[in-house]
mmCIF file of C-alpha atoms and ligand atoms in Angstrom:
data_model
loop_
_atom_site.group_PDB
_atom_site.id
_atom_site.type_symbol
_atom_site.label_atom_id
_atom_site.label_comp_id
_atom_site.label_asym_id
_atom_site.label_seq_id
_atom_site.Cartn_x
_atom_site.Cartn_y
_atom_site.Cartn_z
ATOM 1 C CA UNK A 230 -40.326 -14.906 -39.423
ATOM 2 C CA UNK A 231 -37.450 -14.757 -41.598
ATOM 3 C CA UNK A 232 -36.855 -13.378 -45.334
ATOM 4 C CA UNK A 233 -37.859 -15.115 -48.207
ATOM 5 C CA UNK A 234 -34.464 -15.574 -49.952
ATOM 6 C CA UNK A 235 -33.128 -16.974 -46.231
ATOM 7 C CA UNK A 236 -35.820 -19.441 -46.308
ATOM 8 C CA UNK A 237 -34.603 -20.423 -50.359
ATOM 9 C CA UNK A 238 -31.296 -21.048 -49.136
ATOM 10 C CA UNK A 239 -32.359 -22.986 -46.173
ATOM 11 C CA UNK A 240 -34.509 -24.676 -48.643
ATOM 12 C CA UNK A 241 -31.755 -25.323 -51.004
ATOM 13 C CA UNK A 242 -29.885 -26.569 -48.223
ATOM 14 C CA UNK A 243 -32.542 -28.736 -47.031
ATOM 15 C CA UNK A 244 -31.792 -30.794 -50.621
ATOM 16 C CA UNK A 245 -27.851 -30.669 -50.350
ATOM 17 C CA UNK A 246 -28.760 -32.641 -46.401
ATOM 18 C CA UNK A 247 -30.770 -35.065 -48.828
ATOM 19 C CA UNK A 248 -28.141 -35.378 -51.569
ATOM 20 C CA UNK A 249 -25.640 -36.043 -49.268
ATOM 21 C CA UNK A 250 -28.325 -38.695 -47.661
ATOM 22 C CA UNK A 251 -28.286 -40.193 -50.749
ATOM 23 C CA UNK A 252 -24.522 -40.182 -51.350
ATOM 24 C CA UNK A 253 -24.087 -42.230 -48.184
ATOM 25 C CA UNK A 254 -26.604 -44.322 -49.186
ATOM 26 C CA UNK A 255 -24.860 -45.124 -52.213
ATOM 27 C CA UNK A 256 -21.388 -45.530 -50.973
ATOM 28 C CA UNK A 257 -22.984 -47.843 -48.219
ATOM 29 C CA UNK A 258 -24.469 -50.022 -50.954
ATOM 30 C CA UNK A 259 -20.793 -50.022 -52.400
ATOM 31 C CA UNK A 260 -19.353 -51.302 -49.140
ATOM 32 C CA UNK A 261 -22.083 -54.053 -48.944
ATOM 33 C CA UNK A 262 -20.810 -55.251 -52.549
ATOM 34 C CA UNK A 263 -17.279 -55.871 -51.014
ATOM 35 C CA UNK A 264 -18.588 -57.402 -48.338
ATOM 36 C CA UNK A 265 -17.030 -54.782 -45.830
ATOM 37 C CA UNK A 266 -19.983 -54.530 -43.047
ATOM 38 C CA UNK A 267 -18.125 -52.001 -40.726
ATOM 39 C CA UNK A 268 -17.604 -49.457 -43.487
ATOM 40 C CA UNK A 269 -21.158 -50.264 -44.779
ATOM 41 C CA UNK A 270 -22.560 -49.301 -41.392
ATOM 42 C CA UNK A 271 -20.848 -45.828 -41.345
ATOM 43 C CA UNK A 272 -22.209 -44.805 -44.230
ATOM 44 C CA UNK A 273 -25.595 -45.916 -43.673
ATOM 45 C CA UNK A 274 -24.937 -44.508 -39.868
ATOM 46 C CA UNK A 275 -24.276 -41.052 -42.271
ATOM 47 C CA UNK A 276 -26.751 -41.470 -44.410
ATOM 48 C CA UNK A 277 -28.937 -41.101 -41.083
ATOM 49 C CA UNK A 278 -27.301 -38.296 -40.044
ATOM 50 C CA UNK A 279 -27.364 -35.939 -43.241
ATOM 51 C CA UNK A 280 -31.648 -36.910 -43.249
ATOM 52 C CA UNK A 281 -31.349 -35.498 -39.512
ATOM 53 C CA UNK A 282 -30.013 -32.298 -40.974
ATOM 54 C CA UNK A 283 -32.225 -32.066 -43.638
ATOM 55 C CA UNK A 284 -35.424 -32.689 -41.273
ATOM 56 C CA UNK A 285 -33.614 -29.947 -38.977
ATOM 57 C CA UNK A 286 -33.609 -27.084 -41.096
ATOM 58 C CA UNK A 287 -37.340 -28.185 -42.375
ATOM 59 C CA UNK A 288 -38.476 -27.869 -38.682
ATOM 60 C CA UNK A 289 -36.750 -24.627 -38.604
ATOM 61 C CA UNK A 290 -38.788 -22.973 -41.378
ATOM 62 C CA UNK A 291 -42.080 -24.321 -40.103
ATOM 63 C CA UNK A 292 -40.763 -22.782 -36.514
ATOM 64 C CA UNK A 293 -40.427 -19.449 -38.215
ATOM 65 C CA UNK A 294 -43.624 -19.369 -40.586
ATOM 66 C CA UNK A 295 -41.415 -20.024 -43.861
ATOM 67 C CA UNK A 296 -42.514 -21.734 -46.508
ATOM 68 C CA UNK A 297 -40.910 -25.675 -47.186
ATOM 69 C CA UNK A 298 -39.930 -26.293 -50.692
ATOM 70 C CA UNK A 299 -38.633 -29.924 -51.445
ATOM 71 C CA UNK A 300 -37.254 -30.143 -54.601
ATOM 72 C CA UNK A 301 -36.000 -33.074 -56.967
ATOM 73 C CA UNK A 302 -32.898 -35.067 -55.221
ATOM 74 C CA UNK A 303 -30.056 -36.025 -57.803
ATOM 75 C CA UNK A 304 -28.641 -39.334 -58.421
ATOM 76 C CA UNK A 305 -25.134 -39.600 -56.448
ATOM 77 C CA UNK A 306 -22.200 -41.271 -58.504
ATOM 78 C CA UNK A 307 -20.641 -43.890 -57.357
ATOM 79 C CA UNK A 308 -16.928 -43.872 -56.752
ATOM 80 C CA UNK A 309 -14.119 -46.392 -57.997
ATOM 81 C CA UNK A 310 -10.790 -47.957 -56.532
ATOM 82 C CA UNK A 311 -11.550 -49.098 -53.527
ATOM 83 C CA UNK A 312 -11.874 -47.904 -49.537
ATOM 84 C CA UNK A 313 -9.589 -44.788 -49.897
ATOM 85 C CA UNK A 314 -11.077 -42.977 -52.828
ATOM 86 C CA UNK A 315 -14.351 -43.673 -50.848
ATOM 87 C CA UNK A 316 -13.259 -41.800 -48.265
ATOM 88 C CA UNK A 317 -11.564 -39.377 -49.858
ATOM 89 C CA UNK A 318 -14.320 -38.600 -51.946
ATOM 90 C CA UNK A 319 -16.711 -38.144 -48.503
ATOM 91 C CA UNK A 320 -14.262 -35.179 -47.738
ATOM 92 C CA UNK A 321 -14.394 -33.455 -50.489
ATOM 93 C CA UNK A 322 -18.271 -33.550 -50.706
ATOM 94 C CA UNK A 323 -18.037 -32.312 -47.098
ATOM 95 C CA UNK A 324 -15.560 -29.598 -47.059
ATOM 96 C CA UNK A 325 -18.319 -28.542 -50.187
ATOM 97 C CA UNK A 326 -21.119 -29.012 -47.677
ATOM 98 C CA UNK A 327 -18.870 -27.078 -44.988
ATOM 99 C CA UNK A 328 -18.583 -24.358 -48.222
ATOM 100 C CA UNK A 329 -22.618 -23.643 -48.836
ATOM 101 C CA UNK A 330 -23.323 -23.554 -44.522
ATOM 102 C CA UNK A 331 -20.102 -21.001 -44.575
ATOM 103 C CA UNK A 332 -22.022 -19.181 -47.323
ATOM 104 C CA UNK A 333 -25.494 -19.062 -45.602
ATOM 105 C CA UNK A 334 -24.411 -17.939 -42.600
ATOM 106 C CA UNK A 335 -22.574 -14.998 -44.420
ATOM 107 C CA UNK A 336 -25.983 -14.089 -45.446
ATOM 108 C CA UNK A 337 -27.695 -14.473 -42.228
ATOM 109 C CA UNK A 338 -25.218 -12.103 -41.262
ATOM 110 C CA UNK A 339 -24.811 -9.753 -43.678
ATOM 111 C CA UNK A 340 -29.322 -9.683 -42.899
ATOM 112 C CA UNK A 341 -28.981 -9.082 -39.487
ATOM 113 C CA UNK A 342 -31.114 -12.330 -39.394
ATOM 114 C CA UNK A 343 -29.721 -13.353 -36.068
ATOM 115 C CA UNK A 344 -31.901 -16.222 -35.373
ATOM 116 C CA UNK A 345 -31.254 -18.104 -38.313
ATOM 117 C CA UNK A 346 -26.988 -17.022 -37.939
ATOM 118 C CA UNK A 347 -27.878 -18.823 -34.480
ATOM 119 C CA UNK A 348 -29.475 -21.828 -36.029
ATOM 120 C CA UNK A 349 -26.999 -22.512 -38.382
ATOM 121 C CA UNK A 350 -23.491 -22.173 -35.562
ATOM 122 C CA UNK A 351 -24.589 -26.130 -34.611
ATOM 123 C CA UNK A 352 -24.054 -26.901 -38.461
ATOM 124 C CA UNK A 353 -20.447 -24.892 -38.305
ATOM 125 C CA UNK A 354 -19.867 -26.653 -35.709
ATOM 126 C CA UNK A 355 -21.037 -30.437 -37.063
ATOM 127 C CA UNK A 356 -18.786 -29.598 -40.129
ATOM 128 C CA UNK A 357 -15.540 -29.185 -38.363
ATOM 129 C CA UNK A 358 -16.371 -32.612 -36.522
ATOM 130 C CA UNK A 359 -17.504 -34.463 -39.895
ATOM 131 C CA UNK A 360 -14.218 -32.903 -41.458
ATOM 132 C CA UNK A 361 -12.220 -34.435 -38.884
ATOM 133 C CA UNK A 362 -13.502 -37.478 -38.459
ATOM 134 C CA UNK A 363 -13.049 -38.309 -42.089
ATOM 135 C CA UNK A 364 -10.049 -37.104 -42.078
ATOM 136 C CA UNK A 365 -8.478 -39.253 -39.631
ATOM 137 C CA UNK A 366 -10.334 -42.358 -40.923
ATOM 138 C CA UNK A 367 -8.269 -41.173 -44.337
ATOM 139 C CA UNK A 368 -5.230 -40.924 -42.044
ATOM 140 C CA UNK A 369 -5.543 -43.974 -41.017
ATOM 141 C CA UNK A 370 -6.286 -45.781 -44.329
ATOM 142 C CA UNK A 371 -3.354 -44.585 -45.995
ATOM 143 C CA UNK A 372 -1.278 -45.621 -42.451
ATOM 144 C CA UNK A 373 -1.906 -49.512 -42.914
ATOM 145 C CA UNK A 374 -3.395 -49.726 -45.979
ATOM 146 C CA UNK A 375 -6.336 -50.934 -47.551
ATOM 147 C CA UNK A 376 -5.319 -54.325 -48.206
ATOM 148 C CA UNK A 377 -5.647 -57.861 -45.919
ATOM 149 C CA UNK A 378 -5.434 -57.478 -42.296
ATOM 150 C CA UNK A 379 -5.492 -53.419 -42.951
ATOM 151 C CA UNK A 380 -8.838 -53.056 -44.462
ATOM 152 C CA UNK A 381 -10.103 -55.512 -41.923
ATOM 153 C CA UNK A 382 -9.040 -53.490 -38.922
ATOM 154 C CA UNK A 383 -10.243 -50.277 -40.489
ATOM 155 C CA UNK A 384 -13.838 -52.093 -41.097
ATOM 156 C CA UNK A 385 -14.071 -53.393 -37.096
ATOM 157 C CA UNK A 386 -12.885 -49.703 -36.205
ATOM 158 C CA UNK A 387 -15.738 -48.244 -38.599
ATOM 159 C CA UNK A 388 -18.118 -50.638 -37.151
ATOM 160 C CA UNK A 389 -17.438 -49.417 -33.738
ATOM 161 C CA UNK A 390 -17.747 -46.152 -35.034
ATOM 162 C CA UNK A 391 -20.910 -46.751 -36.807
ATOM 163 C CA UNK A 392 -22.336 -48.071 -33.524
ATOM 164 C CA UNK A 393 -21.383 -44.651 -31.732
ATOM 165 C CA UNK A 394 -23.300 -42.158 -34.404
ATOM 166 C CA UNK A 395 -26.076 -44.513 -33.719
ATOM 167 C CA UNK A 396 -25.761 -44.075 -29.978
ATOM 168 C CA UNK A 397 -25.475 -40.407 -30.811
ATOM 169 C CA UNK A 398 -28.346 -39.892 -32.643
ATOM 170 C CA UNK A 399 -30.623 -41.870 -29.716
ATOM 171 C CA UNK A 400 -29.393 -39.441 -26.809
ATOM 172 C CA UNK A 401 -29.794 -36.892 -29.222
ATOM 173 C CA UNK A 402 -33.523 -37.479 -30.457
HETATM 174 FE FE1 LIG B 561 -25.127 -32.480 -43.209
HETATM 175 FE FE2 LIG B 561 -22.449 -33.896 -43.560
HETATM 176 O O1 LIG B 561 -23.387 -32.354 -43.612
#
């Protein structure tokens, strides 16, 4: 059993994991329009990932008798000027996701709610990964470009990245 006001913020949570969903959705949809498959299929290879998280922490409340609230999911905006800003964009919304998991586990903490402090180290740990892995696809972009023979090696790499989240998220189910 854990406190009501953990299970709100796990709850809250559980609609930032959908937002961000969403967000990935979107910018997936964006790639699709510019006819870049590989980057397409690592955001829709995200957009997997962040409904994983969300369906985490809801199996996490029903574990511990809490109450599941799903609330309204907003619209995500979509983002202009190509590849980079794309990407760019993904980092900030994740260090912001990194943010709000930081802040719940200060309140697990500060609760002495040890098994939800314990639930919530494999999303501290998932951010630092996510973080870096954006951050050297940024790396990269601004490296070669996002122009011509560039933007086309970044999509194959992002399509061969795509294809391990999805082999990821198999050996993990
Ligand atoms: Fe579920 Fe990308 O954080």
């Amino acid at each position: 059993m854990i406190s009501n006001e953990m299970a709100q913020r796990i709850n809250t949570q559980i609609n930032r994991e959908m937002y961000s969903a969403y967000f990935y959705l979107g910018l997936s949809a964006q790639a699709e329009t510019m006819n870049l498959k590989g980057v397409a299929a690592w955001f829709l290879a995200k957009h997997g990932e962040e409904l994983a998280h969300a369906l985490k922490m809801y199996r996490y409340l029903i574990d511990q008798d809490a109450r599941v609230q799903l609330s309204e999911v907003a619209a995500p905006a979509s983002v202009d000027g190509g590849v980079l800003p794309m990407f760019e964009r993904t980092l900030e919304h994740e260090r912001g996701v990194t943010a709000t998991i930081n802040e719940m586990v200060d309140f697990a903490l500060s609760a002495k709610d040890h098994a939800t402090n314990i639930f919530l180290q494999w999303f501290v740990t998932e951010q630092i990964e996510e973080e870096a892995t954006v951050k050297d696809i940024i790396g990269r972009v601004r490296l070669f470009g996002d122009q011509g023979q560039s933007l086309l090696m970044i999509d194959n790499e992002l399509a061969a990245l795509a294809k391990q989240i999805g082999q990821g998220a198999a050996t993990a189910a």
